[in-house]
Coordinates of C-alpha atoms and ligand atoms in Angstrom, one line a residue:
M1 CA 13.8 7.0 7.4
R2 CA 10.4 6.5 9.1
Y3 CA 7.1 7.4 7.5
S4 CA 4.4 9.4 9.3
E5 CA 1.1 10.6 8.0
Q6 CA 0.9 14.3 6.9
S7 CA -2.9 14.6 6.5
L8 CA -5.8 14.7 8.9
P9 CA -9.0 12.7 8.3
V10 CA -11.8 14.4 6.4
G11 CA -15.0 15.2 8.3
V12 CA -18.6 15.2 6.9
V13 CA -21.2 17.8 7.9
S14 CA -24.8 18.4 6.8
T15 CA -25.6 21.6 8.7
P16 CA -26.4 24.8 6.8
L17 CA -23.3 26.3 5.0
S18 CA -23.8 29.6 6.8
T19 CA -23.0 27.9 10.2
L20 CA -19.7 26.2 9.2
E21 CA -16.7 27.2 11.2
A22 CA -14.3 27.4 8.3
D23 CA -11.6 29.7 6.9
V24 CA -13.0 29.1 3.5
L25 CA -16.1 27.5 2.0
V26 CA -15.5 26.0 -1.4
V27 CA -18.3 25.8 -4.0
V28 CA -17.9 24.1 -7.4
A29 CA -18.8 26.2 -10.5
F30 CA -19.2 24.9 -14.0
E31 CA -17.7 26.5 -17.1
G32 CA -20.2 28.4 -19.1
E33 CA -22.7 28.3 -16.2
A34 CA -21.0 30.4 -13.6
A35 CA -23.3 33.3 -14.3
A36 CA -26.2 31.0 -13.3
L37 CA -24.6 30.1 -10.0
S38 CA -27.2 30.3 -7.3
P39 CA -26.3 32.9 -4.7
V40 CA -24.1 31.4 -2.0
G41 CA -22.0 32.2 1.0
G42 CA -23.1 35.6 2.2
A43 CA -20.6 36.9 -0.2
D44 CA -21.0 40.0 -2.3
Q45 CA -23.0 38.7 -5.3
D46 CA -22.1 41.8 -7.4
R47 CA -18.4 41.0 -7.0
I48 CA -19.0 37.4 -8.1
A49 CA -21.0 38.5 -11.1
A50 CA -18.3 41.0 -12.1
A51 CA -15.6 38.4 -11.8
I52 CA -17.6 36.1 -14.1
A53 CA -18.5 38.9 -16.6
S54 CA -14.9 40.0 -16.9
R55 CA -13.8 36.3 -17.1
E56 CA -11.6 36.7 -14.1
F57 CA -13.2 33.5 -13.1
S58 CA -14.1 31.1 -15.9
G59 CA -15.2 27.9 -14.3
K60 CA -12.5 26.0 -16.2
P61 CA -10.8 23.1 -14.3
G62 CA -8.3 24.6 -11.9
A63 CA -9.7 28.1 -11.9
V64 CA -10.2 29.7 -8.5
F65 CA -11.9 32.9 -7.3
V66 CA -12.0 34.0 -3.6
T67 CA -14.1 36.6 -2.1
P68 CA -15.0 37.4 1.6
C69 CA -18.2 36.3 3.2
S70 CA -19.1 39.7 4.5
S71 CA -22.6 39.0 5.6
P72 CA -22.7 38.9 9.5
E73 CA -24.9 35.8 9.5
W74 CA -22.2 33.8 7.8
R75 CA -19.6 31.9 9.8
P76 CA -17.2 30.9 6.9
A77 CA -14.7 33.7 6.5
R78 CA -14.5 33.4 2.7
L79 CA -16.1 31.8 -0.3
M80 CA -13.9 30.1 -2.9
L81 CA -15.4 29.3 -6.3
V82 CA -13.5 26.4 -7.9
G83 CA -13.9 25.5 -11.6
A84 CA -15.0 22.1 -12.6
G85 CA -15.1 22.5 -16.4
R86 CA -18.2 21.8 -18.5
R87 CA -21.1 20.0 -16.9
S88 CA -21.3 17.5 -19.7
L89 CA -17.8 16.3 -18.9
F90 CA -18.4 16.2 -15.1
G91 CA -17.5 13.0 -13.2
T92 CA -15.7 11.9 -10.1
E93 CA -12.3 12.9 -11.5
Q94 CA -13.5 16.5 -11.8
V95 CA -14.7 16.4 -8.1
R96 CA -11.3 15.0 -7.1
R97 CA -9.4 17.7 -9.0
A98 CA -11.7 20.5 -7.8
A99 CA -11.2 19.4 -4.2
A100 CA -7.4 19.1 -4.6
T101 CA -7.3 22.5 -6.3
A102 CA -9.2 24.0 -3.4
G103 CA -7.0 22.2 -0.9
L104 CA -3.7 23.3 -2.5
A105 CA -5.0 26.9 -3.0
S106 CA -6.0 27.1 0.7
R107 CA -2.7 25.6 1.9
E108 CA -0.8 28.2 -0.1
R109 CA -2.8 31.0 1.7
R110 CA -2.3 29.3 5.0
W111 CA -6.0 28.7 5.7
R112 CA -6.5 25.7 7.9
R113 CA -10.2 24.9 8.0
V114 CA -11.6 24.1 4.5
A115 CA -15.2 23.2 3.9
F116 CA -16.0 21.7 0.5
A117 CA -19.7 21.8 -0.5
L118 CA -20.6 18.8 -2.7
P119 CA -22.2 19.9 -5.9
A120 CA -24.8 17.0 -5.7
V121 CA -24.7 16.3 -9.4
L122 CA -23.5 12.7 -9.2
A123 CA -24.3 10.1 -6.5
L124 CA -23.6 11.7 -3.2
S125 CA -21.3 9.0 -1.9
D126 CA -19.2 9.0 -5.1
E127 CA -18.8 12.7 -4.8
A128 CA -17.9 12.4 -1.1
Q129 CA -15.2 9.8 -1.8
A130 CA -13.7 11.8 -4.6
A131 CA -13.8 15.0 -2.6
A132 CA -12.1 13.3 0.4
E133 CA -9.4 12.0 -2.0
G134 CA -8.8 15.4 -3.5
L135 CA -8.6 17.2 -0.1
T136 CA -6.3 14.5 1.2
L137 CA -4.0 14.5 -1.9
A138 CA -3.6 18.2 -1.4
A139 CA -1.8 17.6 1.9
H140 CA 1.2 15.9 0.2
Y141 CA 4.4 18.0 0.6
T142 CA 7.7 17.3 -1.1
A143 CA 10.3 19.9 0.3
I144 CA 10.9 17.8 3.4
Y145 CA 14.6 18.3 3.5
K146 CA 14.4 22.1 3.8
N147 CA 15.5 23.5 7.1
D148 CA 13.0 26.3 7.0
A149 CA 10.2 24.9 9.1
E150 CA 8.0 28.0 8.4
A151 CA 7.8 26.9 4.8
R152 CA 6.0 23.7 5.8
P153 CA 2.3 23.7 5.1
L154 CA -0.1 23.7 8.0
P155 CA -2.1 20.5 8.5
I156 CA -5.5 21.2 6.9
E157 CA -8.7 20.3 8.7
S158 CA -11.1 19.6 5.9
M159 CA -14.8 18.8 5.9
I160 CA -17.2 17.9 3.2
A161 CA -20.5 19.7 3.4
L162 CA -23.6 17.7 2.2
P163 CA -26.7 19.3 0.8
E164 CA -28.6 20.8 3.7
H165 CA -31.6 18.4 3.8
S166 CA -29.7 15.2 3.4
D167 CA -31.3 12.3 5.4
A168 CA -29.6 10.1 7.9
D169 CA -29.0 7.4 5.3
A170 CA -27.3 9.8 2.9
C171 CA -25.2 11.2 5.7
G172 CA -24.1 7.7 6.8
S173 CA -23.1 6.6 3.3
A174 CA -21.3 9.9 2.6
E175 CA -19.4 9.4 5.9
R176 CA -18.3 5.9 4.9
A177 CA -17.4 7.1 1.4
A178 CA -15.3 10.0 2.8
A179 CA -13.5 7.6 5.1
R180 CA -12.7 5.4 2.2
G181 CA -11.5 8.3 0.1
Y182 CA -9.3 9.5 3.0
I183 CA -7.7 6.0 3.2
L184 CA -7.1 5.7 -0.5
A185 CA -5.5 9.2 -0.8
A186 CA -3.4 9.0 2.4
C187 CA -2.0 5.7 1.0
S188 CA -1.4 7.4 -2.4
N189 CA 0.5 10.1 -0.4
L190 CA 2.6 7.3 1.3
A191 CA 3.6 6.1 -2.2
R192 CA 4.4 9.7 -3.2
A193 CA 6.5 10.2 -0.1
L194 CA 8.6 7.1 -0.9
A195 CA 9.0 8.1 -4.6
N196 CA 10.2 11.5 -3.4
E197 CA 13.0 10.1 -1.2
P198 CA 16.5 10.3 -2.7
G199 CA 18.4 7.2 -3.6
N200 CA 20.9 7.7 -0.9
V201 CA 18.2 7.5 1.7
L202 CA 15.8 5.0 0.2
T203 CA 18.0 2.0 -0.4
P204 CA 16.5 -1.5 -0.9
R205 CA 17.1 -2.1 2.9
A206 CA 15.5 1.2 3.9
F207 CA 12.4 0.4 1.7
A208 CA 12.1 -3.0 3.2
D209 CA 12.4 -1.5 6.8
I210 CA 9.5 0.9 6.0
A211 CA 7.5 -1.9 4.5
V212 CA 7.9 -3.9 7.7
Q213 CA 6.9 -0.8 9.8
I214 CA 3.8 -0.2 7.6
A215 CA 2.8 -3.9 7.8
A216 CA 3.1 -3.9 11.6
E217 CA 1.0 -0.8 11.9
S218 CA -1.7 -2.0 9.6
G219 CA -2.0 -5.7 10.5
L220 CA -0.4 -7.2 7.3
K221 CA 2.0 -10.1 7.4
A222 CA 5.5 -9.2 6.2
D223 CA 8.4 -11.3 5.0
V224 CA 11.7 -9.8 3.8
L225 CA 13.9 -12.1 1.7
E226 CA 17.6 -11.3 2.0
E227 CA 20.4 -12.4 -0.3
D228 CA 20.8 -15.9 1.0
R229 CA 17.1 -16.8 0.4
L230 CA 17.1 -15.0 -3.0
T231 CA 20.1 -17.1 -3.9
G232 CA 18.5 -20.3 -2.5
L233 CA 15.4 -19.6 -4.7
N234 CA 17.8 -19.2 -7.7
M235 CA 16.5 -15.7 -8.5
G236 CA 19.4 -15.1 -10.9
L237 CA 17.6 -12.3 -12.9
L238 CA 17.1 -10.2 -9.8
L239 CA 20.5 -11.0 -8.3
S240 CA 22.3 -10.1 -11.5
V241 CA 20.9 -6.6 -11.5
A242 CA 21.9 -6.2 -7.8
R243 CA 25.5 -7.3 -8.4
G244 CA 26.8 -3.9 -9.4
S245 CA 25.7 -2.2 -6.2
A246 CA 27.2 -2.1 -2.7
E247 CA 23.6 -2.1 -1.4
P248 CA 22.2 -5.6 -1.0
P249 CA 18.9 -6.5 -2.7
R250 CA 15.7 -7.4 -0.9
M251 CA 12.3 -8.9 -1.8
V252 CA 9.4 -7.7 0.3
V253 CA 6.3 -9.9 0.6
L254 CA 3.2 -8.5 2.3
R255 CA 0.1 -10.5 2.8
Y256 CA -3.5 -9.5 3.5
E257 CA -5.8 -12.3 4.6
P258 CA -9.5 -11.5 5.0
V259 CA -11.4 -12.9 8.0
R260 CA -13.9 -14.5 5.8
P261 CA -12.6 -15.0 2.2
A262 CA -15.6 -14.8 -0.2
A263 CA -13.6 -16.1 -3.1
G264 CA -10.8 -18.6 -3.6
A265 CA -9.0 -16.1 -5.7
V266 CA -5.7 -14.5 -4.5
L267 CA -4.6 -11.2 -6.0
G268 CA -0.9 -10.9 -6.6
L269 CA 0.4 -7.3 -6.8
V270 CA 4.0 -6.9 -8.0
G271 CA 5.8 -3.6 -8.0
K272 CA 9.2 -2.6 -9.5
G273 CA 11.5 -1.5 -6.7
V274 CA 14.7 -0.1 -8.3
T275 CA 15.7 2.4 -5.7
F276 CA 18.0 4.0 -8.2
D277 CA 18.6 3.2 -11.8
T278 CA 21.9 4.5 -13.3
G279 CA 21.4 2.1 -16.2
G280 CA 24.3 -0.1 -15.0
I281 CA 27.1 -0.6 -17.5
S282 CA 24.7 0.6 -20.2
I283 CA 24.8 3.8 -18.3
K284 CA 22.2 6.5 -18.8
Q285 CA 22.9 10.1 -19.8
S286 CA 23.3 12.4 -16.7
E287 CA 20.8 15.1 -17.6
R288 CA 17.7 13.5 -16.2
M289 CA 19.3 10.7 -14.3
H290 CA 18.5 12.2 -10.9
L291 CA 14.8 11.3 -11.6
M292 CA 15.8 7.7 -11.5
K293 CA 15.3 7.9 -7.7
T294 CA 11.6 7.4 -8.6
D295 CA 12.3 4.0 -10.3
M296 CA 10.7 2.3 -7.2
S297 CA 7.3 4.0 -7.8
G298 CA 5.7 0.7 -8.7
G299 CA 6.9 -0.9 -5.5
A300 CA 5.7 2.1 -3.6
A301 CA 2.3 1.8 -5.3
V302 CA 2.1 -1.8 -4.2
L303 CA 3.0 -0.9 -0.6
G304 CA 0.5 2.0 -0.5
A305 CA -2.2 -0.3 -2.0
M306 CA -1.5 -3.0 0.6
K307 CA -1.8 -0.5 3.4
A308 CA -5.2 0.7 1.9
I309 CA -6.4 -2.9 1.5
A310 CA -5.6 -3.7 5.1
A311 CA -7.8 -0.8 6.1
L312 CA -10.6 -1.3 3.6
K313 CA -10.8 -5.1 4.3
P314 CA -12.1 -6.6 1.1
E315 CA -13.1 -10.3 1.3
V316 CA -10.3 -11.5 -0.9
A317 CA -6.7 -12.5 -0.1
V318 CA -3.9 -10.2 -1.5
I319 CA -0.2 -10.7 -1.8
G320 CA 2.2 -7.8 -2.5
V321 CA 5.6 -8.6 -3.8
V322 CA 8.3 -5.9 -4.2
P323 CA 11.7 -6.8 -5.6
L324 CA 14.2 -4.2 -4.5
V325 CA 17.6 -3.5 -6.1
E326 CA 19.9 -0.6 -7.0
N327 CA 21.1 -0.7 -10.6
M328 CA 24.7 0.5 -10.6
P329 CA 27.8 0.1 -12.7
G330 CA 30.9 -1.4 -11.0
G331 CA 33.5 -4.0 -11.1
R332 CA 31.1 -6.7 -10.2
A333 CA 28.2 -5.4 -12.3
M334 CA 26.6 -7.5 -15.0
R335 CA 27.9 -6.9 -18.5
P336 CA 26.0 -6.5 -21.7
G337 CA 25.9 -9.9 -23.3
D338 CA 25.8 -11.8 -20.0
V339 CA 23.4 -14.7 -19.9
V340 CA 21.6 -15.2 -16.6
R341 CA 19.0 -17.7 -15.4
G342 CA 15.8 -16.9 -13.5
A343 CA 14.2 -18.8 -10.7
E344 CA 11.8 -20.5 -13.2
G345 CA 14.8 -21.8 -15.2
K346 CA 14.4 -19.5 -18.3
T347 CA 17.7 -18.0 -19.6
V348 CA 18.0 -14.4 -20.6
E349 CA 20.7 -12.6 -22.7
V350 CA 21.2 -9.2 -21.2
L351 CA 21.8 -7.0 -24.2
D352 CA 21.2 -3.8 -22.3
T353 CA 21.8 -3.5 -18.5
D354 CA 19.4 -0.6 -18.4
A355 CA 16.4 -2.9 -19.2
E356 CA 16.7 -4.1 -15.5
G357 CA 13.1 -3.7 -14.4
R358 CA 11.8 -6.6 -16.4
L359 CA 14.6 -8.8 -15.0
I360 CA 13.7 -8.2 -11.4
L361 CA 9.9 -8.4 -12.1
A362 CA 10.3 -11.7 -13.9
D363 CA 11.6 -13.4 -10.7
A364 CA 9.0 -11.5 -8.6
L365 CA 6.1 -12.6 -10.8
W366 CA 7.3 -16.2 -10.5
Y367 CA 7.5 -15.8 -6.8
A368 CA 4.0 -14.4 -6.5
R369 CA 2.7 -17.5 -8.4
Q370 CA 4.7 -19.7 -6.0
L371 CA 2.9 -18.0 -3.1
G372 CA -0.5 -18.8 -4.6
A373 CA -1.5 -15.8 -6.6
T374 CA -4.4 -16.6 -9.0
H375 CA -4.6 -13.1 -10.6
L376 CA -1.6 -10.9 -11.2
V377 CA -1.1 -7.1 -11.7
D378 CA 2.4 -5.6 -11.9
V379 CA 3.2 -1.9 -11.8
A380 CA 6.4 -0.5 -13.0
T381 CA 8.3 2.5 -14.3
L382 CA 9.4 0.2 -17.0
T383 CA 10.0 2.1 -20.3
G384 CA 10.7 5.6 -21.6
A385 CA 8.8 4.4 -24.7
I386 CA 5.4 4.5 -23.0
G387 CA 5.7 8.2 -22.7
I388 CA 6.3 8.5 -26.4
A389 CA 3.2 6.4 -27.1
L390 CA 0.8 7.8 -24.5
G391 CA 2.3 11.1 -23.2
R392 CA 2.5 12.1 -19.6
T393 CA -1.0 11.7 -18.2
T394 CA -2.0 8.2 -19.3
T395 CA -0.6 4.9 -17.9
G396 CA 0.2 2.1 -20.3
L397 CA -2.0 -1.0 -19.8
F398 CA -1.2 -4.5 -21.1
G399 CA -2.1 -8.1 -20.3
S400 CA -4.4 -11.0 -20.8
P401 CA -7.2 -12.1 -20.9
D402 CA -9.1 -9.1 -22.3
A403 CA -11.7 -9.3 -19.5
W404 CA -9.0 -8.9 -16.8
V405 CA -7.3 -6.1 -18.6
A406 CA -10.6 -4.3 -19.2
L407 CA -11.5 -4.6 -15.5
V408 CA -8.2 -3.1 -14.5
G409 CA -8.7 -0.3 -17.1
R410 CA -12.2 0.5 -15.8
T411 CA -11.0 0.5 -12.2
A412 CA -8.2 2.8 -13.1
S413 CA -10.5 5.4 -14.7
R414 CA -12.8 5.3 -11.7
A415 CA -9.8 5.7 -9.4
G416 CA -8.5 8.8 -11.3
D417 CA -5.5 6.8 -12.6
R418 CA -6.3 6.8 -16.3
A419 CA -4.8 3.9 -18.2
W420 CA -5.1 2.8 -21.8
A421 CA -4.5 -0.7 -23.3
L422 CA -1.9 -1.4 -26.0
P423 CA -1.7 -4.8 -27.8
L424 CA 0.5 -7.8 -27.1
F425 CA 0.3 -9.3 -30.6
E426 CA 2.4 -12.5 -31.1
D427 CA 4.4 -10.8 -33.9
Y428 CA 6.2 -8.6 -31.5
R429 CA 7.7 -11.6 -29.7
E430 CA 10.3 -12.1 -32.4
Q431 CA 12.0 -8.9 -31.3
L432 CA 12.9 -10.7 -28.1
R433 CA 14.7 -13.6 -29.8
S434 CA 18.2 -14.2 -28.6
D435 CA 20.9 -16.2 -30.5
I436 CA 22.2 -17.7 -27.3
A437 CA 19.5 -17.8 -24.7
D438 CA 15.7 -18.3 -24.3
L439 CA 15.0 -14.6 -24.5
A440 CA 16.9 -11.3 -25.0
N441 CA 16.0 -8.6 -22.4
V442 CA 15.5 -5.9 -25.1
G443 CA 13.6 -5.8 -28.4
G444 CA 14.9 -2.6 -30.0
R445 CA 13.3 0.8 -30.2
P446 CA 10.0 0.0 -32.1
A447 CA 7.2 -0.8 -29.8
G448 CA 9.5 -0.6 -26.8
A449 CA 6.8 -0.6 -24.2
I450 CA 5.1 -3.6 -25.8
T451 CA 8.2 -5.8 -26.0
A452 CA 8.9 -5.0 -22.4
A453 CA 5.4 -6.2 -21.5
L454 CA 5.8 -9.3 -23.6
F455 CA 9.0 -10.1 -21.8
L456 CA 7.1 -10.0 -18.5
K457 CA 4.3 -12.1 -19.9
E458 CA 6.8 -15.0 -20.2
F459 CA 6.9 -15.2 -16.4
T460 CA 3.1 -15.1 -15.7
G461 CA 2.4 -18.8 -16.1
G462 CA -0.7 -18.2 -18.1
L463 CA -2.5 -16.5 -15.2
P464 CA -4.8 -13.5 -15.7
W465 CA -2.2 -10.7 -15.7
A466 CA -2.2 -7.0 -16.2
H467 CA 0.8 -4.7 -16.4
L468 CA 0.8 -1.0 -15.8
D469 CA 3.7 0.9 -17.2
I470 CA 3.8 4.1 -15.1
A471 CA 7.2 5.4 -16.3
S472 CA 5.6 8.6 -17.6
T473 CA 2.8 9.0 -15.0
A474 CA 4.6 8.4 -11.7
W475 CA 6.2 11.8 -11.7
A476 CA 4.7 15.1 -12.8
D477 CA 7.3 17.4 -14.5
E478 CA 4.9 20.4 -14.4
A479 CA 2.6 21.6 -11.7
Q480 CA -1.2 21.7 -12.3
P481 CA -3.6 23.5 -9.9
W482 CA -4.6 20.1 -8.6
Q483 CA -1.3 18.3 -8.8
P484 CA 2.1 19.8 -7.8
K485 CA 5.3 19.0 -9.6
G486 CA 6.6 15.7 -8.2
P487 CA 5.4 12.2 -7.4
T488 CA 1.8 11.4 -8.3
G489 CA 1.1 8.2 -6.3
V490 CA -0.4 6.7 -9.5
A491 CA -1.8 3.2 -9.3
V492 CA -2.3 3.0 -5.5
R493 CA -6.1 3.7 -5.7
T494 CA -6.4 1.5 -8.8
L495 CA -4.9 -1.5 -7.1
A496 CA -6.8 -1.1 -3.9
E497 CA -10.1 -0.6 -5.7
L498 CA -9.4 -3.7 -7.8
A499 CA -9.1 -5.8 -4.6
C500 CA -12.5 -4.4 -3.5
A501 CA -14.1 -5.2 -6.9
F502 CA -13.3 -8.9 -6.7
D503 CA -16.9 -9.9 -7.5
E504 CA -16.2 -8.6 -11.1
W505 CA -13.0 -10.7 -11.6
P506 CA -12.9 -13.3 -14.4
A507 CA -12.4 -16.9 -13.2
P508 CA -8.7 -18.0 -13.4
P509 CA -7.9 -20.7 -16.0
A510 CA -8.9 -24.2 -14.8
Ligands
BES601 N1 13.6 3.0 -15.4 C1 13.7 3.0 -16.8 C2 12.5 3.5 -17.5 C3 12.1 5.0 -17.2 C4 12.5 6.0 -18.1 C5 11.4 5.4 -16.1 C6 12.1 7.3 -17.9 C7 11.0 6.7 -15.9 C8 11.4 7.6 -16.8 C9 14.0 1.6 -17.3 O1 14.7 0.8 -16.4 C10 14.8 1.8 -18.5 O2 15.9 2.2 -18.4 N2 14.2 1.4 -19.7 C11 14.9 1.5 -20.9 C12 14.7 0.2 -21.7 C13 15.5 0.1 -22.9 C14 17.0 -0.1 -22.5 C15 15.0 -1.1 -23.7 C16 14.4 2.7 -21.6 O3 13.2 3.0 -21.6 O4 15.2 3.4 -22.3
MN602 MN1 16.8 1.1 -16.6
ZN603 ZN1 14.5 1.2 -14.4

């Protein structure tokens, strides 16, 4: 497969709303205040008032109401009210969702030109970035293997409308913010496109080929380690997972080097790249196994983030490492009880071959350190247990020291990838004790997401490290007005924003 962009860049305009050449003009309305909405859009104010009075339109997040702009002085064909919820809860995530809701609703109705009026409640540039993200996220499309070309969404030309009397400075900063939002969301869509690909298409080799293509297009350095080099580096944990598959493993390394590095720090991003996870000999039940095509979502997030970083050009070096394997049962597959040795020398007793993500990540975290990373973040669809702990909308966050974990958490909220920290108390370590080796690869059902994170911690060499468990957030089982069923692209924006926030990083240990 090759990857090509589905979305068009987002424009910024500051001319009067009545002059916009648009199929639909989108205006944000707050819940409980819709009645106080100032008259907009040359639309029939009585119809709007009636829709609000009858509660046809509530202003709740995801709510949409469309009415024609009948006034002859108005160029936009229609007005769309989109709900943003209560004003007291309003933030950039509400702008992002309102814009995505409007984009998806317009796409459904086959309107091409969408103008989104900023509510001008928050800082204008924050609103512009979030709106550009939402509008761009709405371009993602999953049914790519359908033959019916008619069913494909039209590419949407979206524009952000600033308040009418915005000065040149405000316009300039809103334009830069919208360009930034477009990059971040288009790269989230890249990660979504990869997570959507079936396991027979997106093998470790195919993923590596795409990574090389993306690197070449974006000016990143790429290195793909094949089996001989992985063997030469003694990556026994990764290689033991790969053994059961006819598809050979790969390790993708992408490097971003700034022209003028402002800091000596190097961010190491590591993403789980299991292109399909059957569980191996400890095979999974078949009912939801097809979703294990998404077990490379962490790797896709790292690739998407590296592409965004290459475009945003922060003044800090970043290395992306994606270990790629397919976890299959077979005559050569690793067995429960096997003892394997990682590149760093630690031995692991594999009690469950379905706990494969931590094995490949262990060797990848070690390799990121060898390449000079001073600060680590890994992203992985690591455990079913995280969904039991936090549900389907919050990513699990782990790591140390607290300052690094807190920065990753704040950055995630800002990026619209909410994450919440869980503890790594020493007591849990006992669950990973093995009778025969340094570590067991599973620690039983209690605190399953925590013991998985503690396993990874053994391979971080004491560097500042954060782990994002996206097993329950990488794929949406149910559609929302702002988020269709399918891959979410979670963590791309967090990782890219983190690289841009390097002035807030804690110092690495001396
Ligand atoms: N890829 C799975 C985790 C997963 C589960 C991702 C559901 C997305 C949705 C991972 O490799 C796995 O199988 N984890 C096991 C660990 C267990 C054997 C300790 C799990 O969560 O059951
Ligand atoms: Mn597994
Ligand atoms: Zn897995």
